[in-house]
Amino acid sequence: MGYCLIFDSVSLTLLVIVAILFACYVYNLRKNNLFRRLGIPGPSPIPLLGNLLNIIRKGLYLNDIEMVQKYGNIFGTFEGTIPVIILSDPELLRKVLIKDFHVFTNRRILKGLTGPLEHGLTMLRDDAWKNARTIVSPTFSSAKLKAMHSLIDQIGDGYSKRLLEYADKQEMFDVKLINSQYTLDNIASSLIYLISPRLTSYLGSKGYTLLPTDSMNYLTLLVNEVLDRRRHRIERRNDFVQNMIDHEEEIHNEEIKEQSNENIQQWSSLKKTLSDREILGQALIFLIAGYETTSTLLSFFFYVMAIYPDIQEKIYAEIQQQLGSDEITYDKIHQLVYLDMVINETLRMYPPVLRLERIASTSYDLGEYHIPKGSIIGVPIYAIHHDPAFWSDPEEFIPERFSSTDGGKRYSMTYLPFGDGPRNCIGMRFALFEAKIAIVKALRMVEIQRCEKTEVPLQLGKMKILSAKNGIIVRVTRRSQ
Ligand code: HEM
């Protein structure tokens, strides 16, 4: 009798397990058939891993190029069990990123993300995002960037000093190190009045990762301290946090006047202030979103300088001609037209962010396909920038593509280093400003040279942020004054 009961409960448990596994299998099969049902082409997924194996083997950038070649400008793929529609059709991209932005306002929420980062712009959704973006946008106005100039300039001096040390030692070095230090110092300094060297060495010792928990706690503490001092008017400084606090005070009395984006003007009826926790969230997100991206841009720019000395000399000549030894101000930097073209081409060839994404808040007709609510749209920036359908000789480095004459022919949705639409990169102008200051300061002092350890062509890393697998090693020599 007892034996029978035990047997029964064992077989019942087994039965339940088998039933659950079967249900999972059927659910997975149905899910994996999603794109087939929608009529969207794409590679067949394998259970649980989806199409991740190819990304793991080849890297996201190469995976995207190959998939676009094989399946075209719209196809379905699985990140593990999560279906993602990869879209590179310019007309449809214009709809998703701009025209029908009200449907595609949000990105995916990162599971398990808690603490102040939940309030950061990149993660916020719908009205909460609109509110934060409306308040934070003026922080990046040209007037505010001009006011931040002296902070960035000071850090630029330290940067060129470090380069001169390398020149004097005739040492080959990986440019990532100095560029990471520069952008981290810059962002930390422009964000909050932190003692940058303290922060830099701390994060440096952590290997410059995307902020592990203890770094995050440390930063949270520091930013909170700063907020407290600012709120009580114990200190003032022309940085992002001060800008957010000042702006909050201004808008009690007047409507928001300075908006860079048409859509944002419609949102002026929203809540107009951010709590300390929300300001903290923005500060931390700026640090994360702005640090590695800008450093990657600078590092790949160094690579370009090392392998194209003619281009480097042309930029140097432009700097001499337009600026001489004048201070590099926000207005003067715009006179460096050729430098701008070279930076644009660097961002085309080597976009720091390989993909961006949006989520459909309702079901939607995406071209000929009817996609369900909640569909994730992934935009393969790297693959679009290297697509011969959009760019002639995409593997050639040709800055002239971005000259005022040629640039006009470009289809805007095929150049997306900072994304597009109301949810594009809020830090774009800041990033370009700080990158240009670093470049001018560097090229005035040193010549960047290819050395025996410079890998040509570069092998790229496999992750979502572009990287050089084996580093970018160069040598620098002092310029004769
Ligand atoms: C070369 C440097 C940079 C590159 C290539 C870059 C690229 C991008 C891209 C591709 C996006 C997604 C845009 C979209 O979904 O349409 C983005 C978003 C964002 N970036 Fe940047 N970024 C850079 C620098 C910065 C800096 C310096 C900051 C801050 C100081 C920053 C803050 C942000 C924020 C907050 C968002 C989210 C915007 C929102 O959701 O409203 N980025 N960036």
PDB file of C-alpha atoms and ligand atoms in Angstrom, residues 107 121-122 129 133 140 187 240 285-286 289-290 293-294 297 352-353 356 358 381 417-420 423-427 430-431 434, ligand 1:
ATOM      1  CA  ARG A 107      13.817  50.415 -25.602  1.00  0.00           C
ATOM      2  CA  LEU A 121      17.249  58.257 -19.724  1.00  0.00           C
ATOM      3  CA  THR A 122      18.223  55.143 -21.619  1.00  0.00           C
ATOM      4  CA  TRP A 129      11.211  59.398 -20.382  1.00  0.00           C
ATOM      5  CA  ARG A 133      14.438  64.194 -21.618  1.00  0.00           C
ATOM      6  CA  PHE A 140      23.459  70.035 -23.596  1.00  0.00           C
ATOM      7  CA  ILE A 187      32.612  63.065 -18.079  1.00  0.00           C
ATOM      8  CA  PHE A 240      25.841  68.789 -16.035  1.00  0.00           C
ATOM      9  CA  ILE A 285      23.725  57.073 -17.239  1.00  0.00           C
ATOM     10  CA  PHE A 286      25.750  59.916 -18.787  1.00  0.00           C
ATOM     11  CA  ALA A 289      26.691  56.008 -22.053  1.00  0.00           C
ATOM     12  CA  GLY A 290      29.299  58.684 -22.637  1.00  0.00           C
ATOM     13  CA  THR A 293      31.624  55.418 -26.645  1.00  0.00           C
ATOM     14  CA  THR A 294      33.660  58.617 -26.866  1.00  0.00           C
ATOM     15  CA  LEU A 297      35.720  57.112 -31.190  1.00  0.00           C
ATOM     16  CA  PRO A 352      31.062  52.693 -31.320  1.00  0.00           C
ATOM     17  CA  VAL A 353      27.494  51.409 -30.821  1.00  0.00           C
ATOM     18  CA  LEU A 356      20.222  50.379 -31.401  1.00  0.00           C
ATOM     19  CA  ARG A 358      13.059  50.192 -30.150  1.00  0.00           C
ATOM     20  CA  ILE A 381      24.225  50.367 -37.301  1.00  0.00           C
ATOM     21  CA  PRO A 417      26.321  56.612 -35.224  1.00  0.00           C
ATOM     22  CA  PHE A 418      24.221  58.565 -32.702  1.00  0.00           C
ATOM     23  CA  GLY A 419      20.852  57.047 -33.646  1.00  0.00           C
ATOM     24  CA  ASP A 420      18.063  59.298 -34.895  1.00  0.00           C
ATOM     25  CA  ARG A 423      15.405  59.399 -28.768  1.00  0.00           C
ATOM     26  CA  ASN A 424      18.773  59.885 -30.427  1.00  0.00           C
ATOM     27  CA  CYS A 425      21.979  60.365 -28.427  1.00  0.00           C
ATOM     28  CA  ILE A 426      21.527  63.342 -26.136  1.00  0.00           C
ATOM     29  CA  GLY A 427      25.286  63.638 -25.591  1.00  0.00           C
ATOM     30  CA  PHE A 430      29.241  67.060 -25.990  1.00  0.00           C
ATOM     31  CA  ALA A 431      30.980  63.933 -27.314  1.00  0.00           C
ATOM     32  CA  GLU A 434      35.383  66.799 -26.176  1.00  0.00           C
TER      33      GLU A 434
HETATM   34  C1  HEM B   1      31.041  59.111 -29.710  1.00  0.00           C
HETATM   35  C2  HEM B   1      30.298  59.085 -28.624  1.00  0.00           C
HETATM   36  C3  HEM B   1      28.898  58.560 -28.546  1.00  0.00           C
HETATM   37  C4  HEM B   1      28.216  57.714 -29.387  1.00  0.00           C
HETATM   38  C5  HEM B   1      28.729  57.079 -30.673  1.00  0.00           C
HETATM   39  C6  HEM B   1      26.898  57.532 -28.832  1.00  0.00           C
HETATM   40  C7  HEM B   1      25.913  56.751 -29.425  1.00  0.00           C
HETATM   41  C8  HEM B   1      24.630  56.631 -28.940  1.00  0.00           C
HETATM   42  C9  HEM B   1      23.588  55.867 -29.568  1.00  0.00           C
HETATM   43  C10 HEM B   1      23.715  55.071 -30.854  1.00  0.00           C
HETATM   44  C11 HEM B   1      22.482  55.988 -28.804  1.00  0.00           C
HETATM   45  C12 HEM B   1      21.121  55.359 -29.083  1.00  0.00           C
HETATM   46  C13 HEM B   1      20.333  56.352 -29.909  1.00  0.00           C
HETATM   47  C14 HEM B   1      19.016  55.839 -30.397  1.00  0.00           C
HETATM   48  O1  HEM B   1      18.475  54.895 -29.820  1.00  0.00           O
HETATM   49  O2  HEM B   1      18.493  56.397 -31.412  1.00  0.00           O
HETATM   50  C15 HEM B   1      22.818  56.823 -27.669  1.00  0.00           C
HETATM   51  C16 HEM B   1      21.932  57.176 -26.666  1.00  0.00           C
HETATM   52  C17 HEM B   1      22.293  57.916 -25.563  1.00  0.00           C
HETATM   53  N1  HEM B   1      23.513  58.518 -25.323  1.00  0.00           N
HETATM   54 FE1  HEM B   1      25.106  58.478 -26.543  1.00  0.00          FE
HETATM   55  N2  HEM B   1      26.803  58.240 -27.663  1.00  0.00           N
HETATM   56  C18 HEM B   1      27.994  58.901 -27.459  1.00  0.00           C
HETATM   57  C19 HEM B   1      28.292  59.761 -26.418  1.00  0.00           C
HETATM   58  C20 HEM B   1      27.445  60.100 -25.392  1.00  0.00           C
HETATM   59  C21 HEM B   1      27.753  61.014 -24.308  1.00  0.00           C
HETATM   60  C22 HEM B   1      29.059  61.782 -24.155  1.00  0.00           C
HETATM   61  C23 HEM B   1      26.667  61.039 -23.475  1.00  0.00           C
HETATM   62  C24 HEM B   1      26.427  61.812 -22.199  1.00  0.00           C
HETATM   63  C25 HEM B   1      27.161  62.741 -21.724  1.00  0.00           C
HETATM   64  C26 HEM B   1      25.679  60.142 -24.045  1.00  0.00           C
HETATM   65  C27 HEM B   1      24.448  59.898 -23.494  1.00  0.00           C
HETATM   66  C28 HEM B   1      23.457  59.153 -24.103  1.00  0.00           C
HETATM   67  C29 HEM B   1      22.142  58.962 -23.515  1.00  0.00           C
HETATM   68  C30 HEM B   1      21.670  59.488 -22.159  1.00  0.00           C
HETATM   69  C31 HEM B   1      21.415  58.200 -24.443  1.00  0.00           C
HETATM   70  C32 HEM B   1      19.956  57.750 -24.278  1.00  0.00           C
HETATM   71  C33 HEM B   1      19.061  58.865 -24.836  1.00  0.00           C
HETATM   72  C34 HEM B   1      17.578  58.629 -24.594  1.00  0.00           C
HETATM   73  O3  HEM B   1      17.172  57.478 -24.434  1.00  0.00           O
HETATM   74  O4  HEM B   1      16.834  59.620 -24.570  1.00  0.00           O
HETATM   75  N3  HEM B   1      26.187  59.595 -25.207  1.00  0.00           N
HETATM   76  N4  HEM B   1      24.126  57.208 -27.769  1.00  0.00           N
END
